[in-house]
CSV table of N, CA, C and O in Angstrom, one decimal:
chain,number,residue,atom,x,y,z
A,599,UNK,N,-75.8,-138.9,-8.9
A,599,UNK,CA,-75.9,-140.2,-8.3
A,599,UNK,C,-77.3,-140.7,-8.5
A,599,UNK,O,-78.3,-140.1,-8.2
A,600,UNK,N,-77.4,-141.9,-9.1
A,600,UNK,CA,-78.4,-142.6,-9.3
A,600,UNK,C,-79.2,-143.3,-7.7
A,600,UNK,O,-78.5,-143.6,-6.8
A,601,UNK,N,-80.6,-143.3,-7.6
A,601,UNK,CA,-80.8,-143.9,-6.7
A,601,UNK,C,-80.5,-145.0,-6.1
A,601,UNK,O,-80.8,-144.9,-4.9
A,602,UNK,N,-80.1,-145.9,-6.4
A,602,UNK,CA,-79.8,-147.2,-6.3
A,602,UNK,C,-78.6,-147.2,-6.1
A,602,UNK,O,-78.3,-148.2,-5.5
A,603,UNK,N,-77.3,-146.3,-6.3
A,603,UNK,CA,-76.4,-145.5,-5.6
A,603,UNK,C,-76.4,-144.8,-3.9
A,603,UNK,O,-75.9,-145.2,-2.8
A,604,UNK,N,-77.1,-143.9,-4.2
A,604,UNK,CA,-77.2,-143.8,-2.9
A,604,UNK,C,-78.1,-144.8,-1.8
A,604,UNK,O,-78.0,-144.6,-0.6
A,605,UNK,N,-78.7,-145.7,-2.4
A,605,UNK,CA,-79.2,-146.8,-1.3
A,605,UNK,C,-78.7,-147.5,-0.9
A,605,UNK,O,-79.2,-148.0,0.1
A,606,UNK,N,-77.7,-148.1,-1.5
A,606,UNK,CA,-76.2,-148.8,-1.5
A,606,UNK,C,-74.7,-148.1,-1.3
A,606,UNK,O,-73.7,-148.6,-1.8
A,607,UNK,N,-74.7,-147.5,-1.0
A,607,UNK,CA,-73.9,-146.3,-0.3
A,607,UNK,C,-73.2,-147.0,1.4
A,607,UNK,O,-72.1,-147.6,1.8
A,608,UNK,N,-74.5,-146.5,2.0
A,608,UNK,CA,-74.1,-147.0,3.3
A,608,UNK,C,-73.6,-148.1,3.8
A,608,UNK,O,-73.0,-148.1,4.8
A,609,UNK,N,-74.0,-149.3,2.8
A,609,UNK,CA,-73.8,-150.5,3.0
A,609,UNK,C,-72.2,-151.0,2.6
A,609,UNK,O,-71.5,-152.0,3.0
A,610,UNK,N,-71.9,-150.1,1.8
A,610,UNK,CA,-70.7,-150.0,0.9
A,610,UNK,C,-69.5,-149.2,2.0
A,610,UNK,O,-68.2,-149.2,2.0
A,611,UNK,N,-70.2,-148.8,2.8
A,611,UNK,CA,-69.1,-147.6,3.7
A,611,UNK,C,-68.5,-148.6,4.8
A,611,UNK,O,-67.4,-148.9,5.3
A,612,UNK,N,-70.7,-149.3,5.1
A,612,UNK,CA,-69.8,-149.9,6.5
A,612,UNK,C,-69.0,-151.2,6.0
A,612,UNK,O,-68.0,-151.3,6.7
A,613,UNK,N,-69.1,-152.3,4.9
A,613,UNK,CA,-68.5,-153.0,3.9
A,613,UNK,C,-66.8,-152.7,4.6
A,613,UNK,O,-66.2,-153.1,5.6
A,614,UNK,N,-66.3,-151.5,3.4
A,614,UNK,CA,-65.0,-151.1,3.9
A,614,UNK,C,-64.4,-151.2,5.5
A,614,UNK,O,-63.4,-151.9,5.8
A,615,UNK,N,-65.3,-150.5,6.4
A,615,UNK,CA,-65.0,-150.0,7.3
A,615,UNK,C,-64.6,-151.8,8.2
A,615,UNK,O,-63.7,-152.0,9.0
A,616,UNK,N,-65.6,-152.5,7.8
A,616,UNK,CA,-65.4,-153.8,8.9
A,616,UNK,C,-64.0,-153.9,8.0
A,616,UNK,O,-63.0,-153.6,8.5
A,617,UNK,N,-64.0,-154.5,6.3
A,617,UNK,CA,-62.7,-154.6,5.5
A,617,UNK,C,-61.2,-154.3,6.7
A,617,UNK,O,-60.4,-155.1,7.2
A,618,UNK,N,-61.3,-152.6,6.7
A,618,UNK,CA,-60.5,-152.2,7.3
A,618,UNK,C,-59.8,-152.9,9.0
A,618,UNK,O,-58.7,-153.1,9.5
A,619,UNK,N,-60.9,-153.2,9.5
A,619,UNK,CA,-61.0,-152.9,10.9
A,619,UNK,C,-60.1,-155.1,10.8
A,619,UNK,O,-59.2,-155.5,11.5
A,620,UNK,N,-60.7,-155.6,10.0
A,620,UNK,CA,-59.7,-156.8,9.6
A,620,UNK,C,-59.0,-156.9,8.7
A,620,UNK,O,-59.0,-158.0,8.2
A,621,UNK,N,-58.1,-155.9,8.3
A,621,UNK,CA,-56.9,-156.2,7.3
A,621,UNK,C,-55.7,-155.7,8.3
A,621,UNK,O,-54.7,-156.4,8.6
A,622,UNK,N,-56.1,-154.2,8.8
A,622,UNK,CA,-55.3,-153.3,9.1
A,622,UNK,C,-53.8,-154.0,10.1
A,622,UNK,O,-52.6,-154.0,10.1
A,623,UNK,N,-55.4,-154.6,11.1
A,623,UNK,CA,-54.4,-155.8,12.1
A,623,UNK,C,-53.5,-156.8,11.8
A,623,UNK,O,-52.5,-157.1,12.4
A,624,UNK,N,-54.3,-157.5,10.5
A,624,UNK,CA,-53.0,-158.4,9.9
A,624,UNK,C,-51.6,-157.7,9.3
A,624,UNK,O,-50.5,-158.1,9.6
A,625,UNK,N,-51.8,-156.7,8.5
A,625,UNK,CA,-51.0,-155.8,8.1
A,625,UNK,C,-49.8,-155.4,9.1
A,625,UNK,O,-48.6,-155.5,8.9
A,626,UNK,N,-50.3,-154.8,10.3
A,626,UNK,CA,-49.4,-154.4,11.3
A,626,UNK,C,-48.9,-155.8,11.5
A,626,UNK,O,-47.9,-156.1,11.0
A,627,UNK,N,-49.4,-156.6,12.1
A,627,UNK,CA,-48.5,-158.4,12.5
A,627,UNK,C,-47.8,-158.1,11.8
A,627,UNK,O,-46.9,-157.3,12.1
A,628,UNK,N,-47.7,-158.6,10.1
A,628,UNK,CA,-46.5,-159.1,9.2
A,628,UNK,C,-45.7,-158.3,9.0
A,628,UNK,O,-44.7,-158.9,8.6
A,629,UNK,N,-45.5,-156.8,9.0
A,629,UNK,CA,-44.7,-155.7,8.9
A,629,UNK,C,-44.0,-155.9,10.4
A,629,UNK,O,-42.8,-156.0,10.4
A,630,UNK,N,-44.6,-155.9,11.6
A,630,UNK,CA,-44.1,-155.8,12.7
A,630,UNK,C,-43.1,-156.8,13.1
A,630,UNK,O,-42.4,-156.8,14.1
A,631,UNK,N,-43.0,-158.0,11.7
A,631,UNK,CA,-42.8,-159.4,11.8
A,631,UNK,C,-41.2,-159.2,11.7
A,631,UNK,O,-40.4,-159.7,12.5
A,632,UNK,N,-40.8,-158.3,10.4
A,632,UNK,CA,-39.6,-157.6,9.9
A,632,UNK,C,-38.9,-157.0,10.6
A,632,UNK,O,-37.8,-156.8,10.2
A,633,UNK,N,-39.4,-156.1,12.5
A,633,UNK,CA,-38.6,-155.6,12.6
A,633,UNK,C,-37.8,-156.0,13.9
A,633,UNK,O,-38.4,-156.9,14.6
A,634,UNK,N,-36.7,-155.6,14.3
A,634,UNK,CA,-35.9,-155.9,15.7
A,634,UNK,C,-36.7,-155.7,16.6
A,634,UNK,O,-37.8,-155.1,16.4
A,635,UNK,N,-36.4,-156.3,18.0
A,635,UNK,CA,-37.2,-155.6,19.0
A,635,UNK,C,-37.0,-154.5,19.7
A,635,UNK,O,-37.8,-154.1,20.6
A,636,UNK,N,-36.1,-154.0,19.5
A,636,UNK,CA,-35.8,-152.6,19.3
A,636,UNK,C,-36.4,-151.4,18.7
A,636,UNK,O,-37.0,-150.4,19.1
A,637,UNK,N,-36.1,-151.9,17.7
A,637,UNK,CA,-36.8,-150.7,16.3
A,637,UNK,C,-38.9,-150.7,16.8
A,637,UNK,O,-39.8,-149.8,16.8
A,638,UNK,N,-39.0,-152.2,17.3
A,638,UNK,CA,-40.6,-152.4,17.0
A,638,UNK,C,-40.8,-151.2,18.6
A,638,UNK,O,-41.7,-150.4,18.6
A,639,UNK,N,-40.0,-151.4,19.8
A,639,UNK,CA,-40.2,-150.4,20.5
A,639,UNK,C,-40.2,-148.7,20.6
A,639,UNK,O,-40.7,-147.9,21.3
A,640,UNK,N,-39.0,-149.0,19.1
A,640,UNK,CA,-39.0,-147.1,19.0
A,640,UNK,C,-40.0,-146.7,18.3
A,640,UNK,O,-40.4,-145.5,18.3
A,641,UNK,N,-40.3,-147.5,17.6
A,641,UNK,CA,-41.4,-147.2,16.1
A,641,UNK,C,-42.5,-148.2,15.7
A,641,UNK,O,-42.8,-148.6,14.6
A,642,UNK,N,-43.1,-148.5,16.8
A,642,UNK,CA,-44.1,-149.6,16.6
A,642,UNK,C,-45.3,-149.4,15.5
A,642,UNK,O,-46.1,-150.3,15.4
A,643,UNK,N,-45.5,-148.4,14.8
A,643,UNK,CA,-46.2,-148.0,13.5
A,643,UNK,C,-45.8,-147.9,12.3
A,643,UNK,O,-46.6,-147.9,11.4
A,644,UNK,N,-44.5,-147.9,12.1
A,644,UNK,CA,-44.0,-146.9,11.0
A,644,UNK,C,-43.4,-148.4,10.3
A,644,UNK,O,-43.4,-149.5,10.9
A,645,UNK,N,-42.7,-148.1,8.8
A,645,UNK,CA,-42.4,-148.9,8.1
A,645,UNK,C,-41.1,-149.5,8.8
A,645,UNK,O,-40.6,-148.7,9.6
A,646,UNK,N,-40.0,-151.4,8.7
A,646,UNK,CA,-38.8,-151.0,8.8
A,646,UNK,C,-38.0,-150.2,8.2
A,646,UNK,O,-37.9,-149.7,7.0
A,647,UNK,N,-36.9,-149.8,9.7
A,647,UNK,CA,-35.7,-149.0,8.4
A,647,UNK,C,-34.7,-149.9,8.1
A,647,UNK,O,-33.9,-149.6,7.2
A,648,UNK,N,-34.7,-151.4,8.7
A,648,UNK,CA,-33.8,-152.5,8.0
A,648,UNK,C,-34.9,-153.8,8.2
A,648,UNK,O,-35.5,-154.0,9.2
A,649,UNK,N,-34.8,-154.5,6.9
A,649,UNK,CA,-36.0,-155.5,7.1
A,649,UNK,C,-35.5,-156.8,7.3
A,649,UNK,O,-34.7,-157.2,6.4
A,650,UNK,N,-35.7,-157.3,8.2
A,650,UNK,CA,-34.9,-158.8,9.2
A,650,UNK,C,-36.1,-159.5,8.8
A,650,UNK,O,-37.2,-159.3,9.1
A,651,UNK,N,-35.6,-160.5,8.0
A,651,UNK,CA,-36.2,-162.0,7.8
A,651,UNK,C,-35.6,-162.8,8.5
A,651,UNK,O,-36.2,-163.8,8.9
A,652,UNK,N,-34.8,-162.7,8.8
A,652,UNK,CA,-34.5,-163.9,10.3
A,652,UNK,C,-35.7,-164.2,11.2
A,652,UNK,O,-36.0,-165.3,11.5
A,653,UNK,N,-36.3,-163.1,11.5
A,653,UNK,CA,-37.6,-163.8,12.6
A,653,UNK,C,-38.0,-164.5,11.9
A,653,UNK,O,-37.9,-165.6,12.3
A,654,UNK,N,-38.7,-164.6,10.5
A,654,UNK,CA,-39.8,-165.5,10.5
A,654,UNK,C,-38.5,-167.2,9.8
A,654,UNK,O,-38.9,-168.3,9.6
A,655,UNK,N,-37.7,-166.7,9.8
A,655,UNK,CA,-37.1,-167.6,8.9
A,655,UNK,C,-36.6,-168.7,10.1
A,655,UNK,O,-36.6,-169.9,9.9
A,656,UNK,N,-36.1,-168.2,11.3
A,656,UNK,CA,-35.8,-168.8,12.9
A,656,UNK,C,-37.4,-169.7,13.0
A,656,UNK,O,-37.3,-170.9,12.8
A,657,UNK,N,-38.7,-169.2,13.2
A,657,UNK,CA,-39.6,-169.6,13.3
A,657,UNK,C,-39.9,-170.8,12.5
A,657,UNK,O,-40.5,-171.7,13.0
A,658,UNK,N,-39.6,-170.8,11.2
A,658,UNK,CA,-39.7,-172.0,10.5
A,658,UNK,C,-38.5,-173.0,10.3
A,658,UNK,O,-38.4,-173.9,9.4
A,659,UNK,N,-37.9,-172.8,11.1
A,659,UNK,CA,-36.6,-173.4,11.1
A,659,UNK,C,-36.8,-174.5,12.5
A,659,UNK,O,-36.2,-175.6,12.8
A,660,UNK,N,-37.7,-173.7,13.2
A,660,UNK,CA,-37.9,-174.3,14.7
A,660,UNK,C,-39.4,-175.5,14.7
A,660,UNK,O,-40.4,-175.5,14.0
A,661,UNK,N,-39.0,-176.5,15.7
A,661,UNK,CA,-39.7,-177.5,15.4
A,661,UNK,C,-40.4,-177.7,16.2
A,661,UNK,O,-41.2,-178.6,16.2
A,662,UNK,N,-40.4,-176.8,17.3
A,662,UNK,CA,-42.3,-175.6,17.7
A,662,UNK,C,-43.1,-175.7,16.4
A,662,UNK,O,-44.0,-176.5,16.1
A,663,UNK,N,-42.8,-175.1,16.0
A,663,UNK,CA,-43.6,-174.4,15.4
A,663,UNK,C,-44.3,-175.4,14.5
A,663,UNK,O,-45.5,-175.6,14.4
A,664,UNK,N,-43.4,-176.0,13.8
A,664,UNK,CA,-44.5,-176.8,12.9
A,664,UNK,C,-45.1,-178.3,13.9
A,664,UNK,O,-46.0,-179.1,13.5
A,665,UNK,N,-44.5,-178.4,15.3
A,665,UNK,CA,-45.8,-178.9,16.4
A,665,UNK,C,-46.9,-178.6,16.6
A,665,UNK,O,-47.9,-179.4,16.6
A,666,UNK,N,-46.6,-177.0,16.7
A,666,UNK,CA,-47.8,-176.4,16.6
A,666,UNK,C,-49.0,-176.4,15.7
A,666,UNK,O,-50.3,-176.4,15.8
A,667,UNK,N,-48.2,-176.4,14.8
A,667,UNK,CA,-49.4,-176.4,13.4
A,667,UNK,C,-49.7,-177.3,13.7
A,667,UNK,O,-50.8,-177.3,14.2
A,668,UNK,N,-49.1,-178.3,13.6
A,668,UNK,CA,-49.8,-179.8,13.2
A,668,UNK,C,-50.8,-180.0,14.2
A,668,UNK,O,-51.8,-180.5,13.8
A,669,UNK,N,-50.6,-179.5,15.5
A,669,UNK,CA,-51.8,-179.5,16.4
A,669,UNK,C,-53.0,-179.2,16.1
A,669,UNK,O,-54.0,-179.9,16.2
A,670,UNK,N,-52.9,-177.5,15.8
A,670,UNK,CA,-53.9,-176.7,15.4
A,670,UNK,C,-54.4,-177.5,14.0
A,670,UNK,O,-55.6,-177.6,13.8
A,671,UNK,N,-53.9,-177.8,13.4
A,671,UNK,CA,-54.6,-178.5,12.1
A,671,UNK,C,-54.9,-180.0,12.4
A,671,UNK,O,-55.4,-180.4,11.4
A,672,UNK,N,-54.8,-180.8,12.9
A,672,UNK,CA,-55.8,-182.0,13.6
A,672,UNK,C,-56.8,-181.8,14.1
A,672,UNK,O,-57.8,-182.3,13.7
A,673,UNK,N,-56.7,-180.7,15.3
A,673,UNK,CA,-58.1,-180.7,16.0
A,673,UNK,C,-58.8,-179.6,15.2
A,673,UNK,O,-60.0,-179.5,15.6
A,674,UNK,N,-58.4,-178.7,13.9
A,674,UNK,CA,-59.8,-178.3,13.2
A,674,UNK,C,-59.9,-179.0,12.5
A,674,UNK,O,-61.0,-178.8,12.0
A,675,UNK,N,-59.2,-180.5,11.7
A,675,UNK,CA,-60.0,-181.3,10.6
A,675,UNK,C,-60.6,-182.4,11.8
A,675,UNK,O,-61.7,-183.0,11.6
A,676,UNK,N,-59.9,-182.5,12.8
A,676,UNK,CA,-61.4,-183.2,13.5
A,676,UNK,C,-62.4,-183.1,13.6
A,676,UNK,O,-63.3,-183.8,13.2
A,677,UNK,N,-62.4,-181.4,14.5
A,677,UNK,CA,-63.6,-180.8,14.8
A,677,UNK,C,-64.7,-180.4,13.3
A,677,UNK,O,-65.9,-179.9,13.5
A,678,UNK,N,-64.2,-180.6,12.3
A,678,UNK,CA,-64.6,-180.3,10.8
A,678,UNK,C,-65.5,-181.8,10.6
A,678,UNK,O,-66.7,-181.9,10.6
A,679,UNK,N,-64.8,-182.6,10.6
A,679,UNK,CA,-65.8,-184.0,10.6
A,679,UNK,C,-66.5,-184.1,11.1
A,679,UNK,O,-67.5,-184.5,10.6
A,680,UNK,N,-66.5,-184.0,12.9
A,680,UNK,CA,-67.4,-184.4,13.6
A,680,UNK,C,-68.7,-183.4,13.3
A,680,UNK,O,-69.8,-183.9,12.9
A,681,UNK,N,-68.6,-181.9,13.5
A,681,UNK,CA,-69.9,-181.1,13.0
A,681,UNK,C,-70.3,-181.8,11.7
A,681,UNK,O,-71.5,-181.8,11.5
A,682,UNK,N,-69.8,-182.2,10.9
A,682,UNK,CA,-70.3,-182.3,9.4
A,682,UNK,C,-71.1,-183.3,9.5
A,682,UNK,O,-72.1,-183.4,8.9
A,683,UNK,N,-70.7,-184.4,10.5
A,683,UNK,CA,-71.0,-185.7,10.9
A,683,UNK,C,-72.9,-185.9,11.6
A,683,UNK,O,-74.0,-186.5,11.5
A,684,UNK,N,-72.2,-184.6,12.6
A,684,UNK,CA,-73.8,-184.3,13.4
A,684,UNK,C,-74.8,-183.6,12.7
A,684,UNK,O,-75.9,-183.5,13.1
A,685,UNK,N,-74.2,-183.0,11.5
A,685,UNK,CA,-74.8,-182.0,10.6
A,685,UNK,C,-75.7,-182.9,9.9
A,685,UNK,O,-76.9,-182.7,9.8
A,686,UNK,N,-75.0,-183.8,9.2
A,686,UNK,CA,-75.4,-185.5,8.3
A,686,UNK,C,-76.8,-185.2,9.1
A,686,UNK,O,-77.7,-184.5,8.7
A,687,UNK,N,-76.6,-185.8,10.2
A,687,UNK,CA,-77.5,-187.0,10.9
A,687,UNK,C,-78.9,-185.5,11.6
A,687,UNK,O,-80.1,-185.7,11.4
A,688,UNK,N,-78.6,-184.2,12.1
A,688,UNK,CA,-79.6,-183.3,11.9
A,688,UNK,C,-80.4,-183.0,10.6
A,688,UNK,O,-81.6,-182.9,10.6
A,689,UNK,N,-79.7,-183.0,9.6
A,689,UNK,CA,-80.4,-183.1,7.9
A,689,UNK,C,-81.7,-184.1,7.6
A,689,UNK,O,-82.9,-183.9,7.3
A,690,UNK,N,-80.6,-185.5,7.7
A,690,UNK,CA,-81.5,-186.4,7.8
A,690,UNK,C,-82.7,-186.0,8.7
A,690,UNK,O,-83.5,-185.2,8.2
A,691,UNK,N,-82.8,-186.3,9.8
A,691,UNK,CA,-84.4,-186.3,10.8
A,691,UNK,C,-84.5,-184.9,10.4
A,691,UNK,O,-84.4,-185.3,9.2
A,692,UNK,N,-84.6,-183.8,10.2
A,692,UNK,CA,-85.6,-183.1,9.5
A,692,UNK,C,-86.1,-183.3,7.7
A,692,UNK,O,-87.1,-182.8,7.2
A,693,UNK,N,-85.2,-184.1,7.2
A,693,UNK,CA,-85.7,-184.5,5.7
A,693,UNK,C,-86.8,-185.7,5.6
A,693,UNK,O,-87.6,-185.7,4.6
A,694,UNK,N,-87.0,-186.6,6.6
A,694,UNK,CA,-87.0,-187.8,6.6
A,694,UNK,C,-88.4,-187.3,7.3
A,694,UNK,O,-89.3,-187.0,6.5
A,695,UNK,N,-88.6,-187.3,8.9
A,695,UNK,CA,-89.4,-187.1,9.9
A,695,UNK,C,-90.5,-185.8,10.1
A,695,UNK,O,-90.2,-184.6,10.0
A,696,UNK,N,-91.5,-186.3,10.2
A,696,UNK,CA,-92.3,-185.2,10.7
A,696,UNK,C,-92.5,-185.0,11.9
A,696,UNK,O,-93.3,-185.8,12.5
A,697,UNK,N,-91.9,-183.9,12.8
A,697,UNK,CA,-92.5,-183.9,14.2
A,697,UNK,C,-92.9,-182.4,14.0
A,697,UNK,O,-92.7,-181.7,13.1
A,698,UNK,N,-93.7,-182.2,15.7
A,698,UNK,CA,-94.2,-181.2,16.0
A,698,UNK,C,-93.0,-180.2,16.2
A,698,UNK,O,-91.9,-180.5,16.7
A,699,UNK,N,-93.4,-179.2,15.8
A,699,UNK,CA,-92.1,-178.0,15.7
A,699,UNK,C,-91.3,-177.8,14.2
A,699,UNK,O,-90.6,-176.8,13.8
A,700,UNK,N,-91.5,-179.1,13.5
A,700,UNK,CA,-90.1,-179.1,12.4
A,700,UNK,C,-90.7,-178.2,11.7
A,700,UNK,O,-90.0,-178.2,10.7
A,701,UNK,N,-91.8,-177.3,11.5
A,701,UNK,CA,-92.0,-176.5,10.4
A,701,UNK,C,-91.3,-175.0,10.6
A,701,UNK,O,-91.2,-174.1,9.8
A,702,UNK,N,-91.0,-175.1,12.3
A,702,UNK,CA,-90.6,-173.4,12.9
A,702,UNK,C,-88.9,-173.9,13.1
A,702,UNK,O,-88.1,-173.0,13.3
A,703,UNK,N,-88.5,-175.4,13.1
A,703,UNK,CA,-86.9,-175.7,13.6
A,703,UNK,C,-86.1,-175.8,12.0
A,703,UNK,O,-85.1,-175.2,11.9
A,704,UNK,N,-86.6,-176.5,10.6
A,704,UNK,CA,-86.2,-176.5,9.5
A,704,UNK,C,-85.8,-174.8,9.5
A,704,UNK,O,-84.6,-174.5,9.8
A,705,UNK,N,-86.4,-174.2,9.3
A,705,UNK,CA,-85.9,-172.9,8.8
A,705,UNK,C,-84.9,-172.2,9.7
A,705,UNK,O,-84.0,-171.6,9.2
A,706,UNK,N,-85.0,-172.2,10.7
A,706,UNK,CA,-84.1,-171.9,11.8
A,706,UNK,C,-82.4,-172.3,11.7
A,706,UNK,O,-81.4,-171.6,11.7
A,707,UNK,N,-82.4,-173.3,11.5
A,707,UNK,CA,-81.4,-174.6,10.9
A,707,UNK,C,-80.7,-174.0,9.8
A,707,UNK,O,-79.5,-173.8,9.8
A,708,UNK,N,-81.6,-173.4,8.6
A,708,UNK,CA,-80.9,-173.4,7.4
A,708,UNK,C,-80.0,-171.9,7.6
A,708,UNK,O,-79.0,-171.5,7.0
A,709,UNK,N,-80.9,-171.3,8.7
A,709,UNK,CA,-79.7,-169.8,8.7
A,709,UNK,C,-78.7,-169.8,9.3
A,709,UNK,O,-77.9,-168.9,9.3
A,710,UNK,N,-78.7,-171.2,10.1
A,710,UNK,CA,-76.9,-171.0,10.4
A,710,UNK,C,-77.8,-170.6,12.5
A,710,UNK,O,-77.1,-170.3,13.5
């Protein structure tokens, strides 16, 4: 192993490990998506032994559901404008203005 290997190693482990710790969960949802409620109580881990597309196929058939969305997706392209909006107008008065502090609040700003 080259140096530059093992100094990047750890970073590589924990990488995976968060990876894992957010796939695993989506993984189980959409498999869990396929099975009866039945089967999901006898075998809540394991693969289906018959795979039912009906659940998701009832779900998009239903007009819930695409309510829903449309909900959830208005109020984040709102909420998306308006930050970008307040974002504009913080950019500006630190590009523009000199006050006391902007040399310790600019950099602060740019890390999020």
């Amino acid at each position: 192993m080259t140096r530059r290997t093992v100094r990047t190693l750890p970073l590589h482990v924990i990488l995976v490990v968060v990876g894992a710790v957010m796939v695993v969960p989506l993984l189980y949802a959409i498999l869990s998506g396929f099975k009866s409620t039945d089967e999901l109580s006898r075998n809540p881990f394991g693969l289906p032994d018959r795979w039912l597309t009906g659940n998701y196929t009832d779900i998009l058939r239903s007009g819930d559901f695409w309510r829903l969305l449309g909900n959830s997706t208005l109020i984040a392209v709102a909420t998306t404008v308006l930050v970008v909006a307040v974002s504009a107008l913080a950019a500006f008065s630190f590009a523009r203005f000199a006050f006391r502090g902007g040399s310790c609040c600019s950099p602060c700003s740019r890390w999020g």
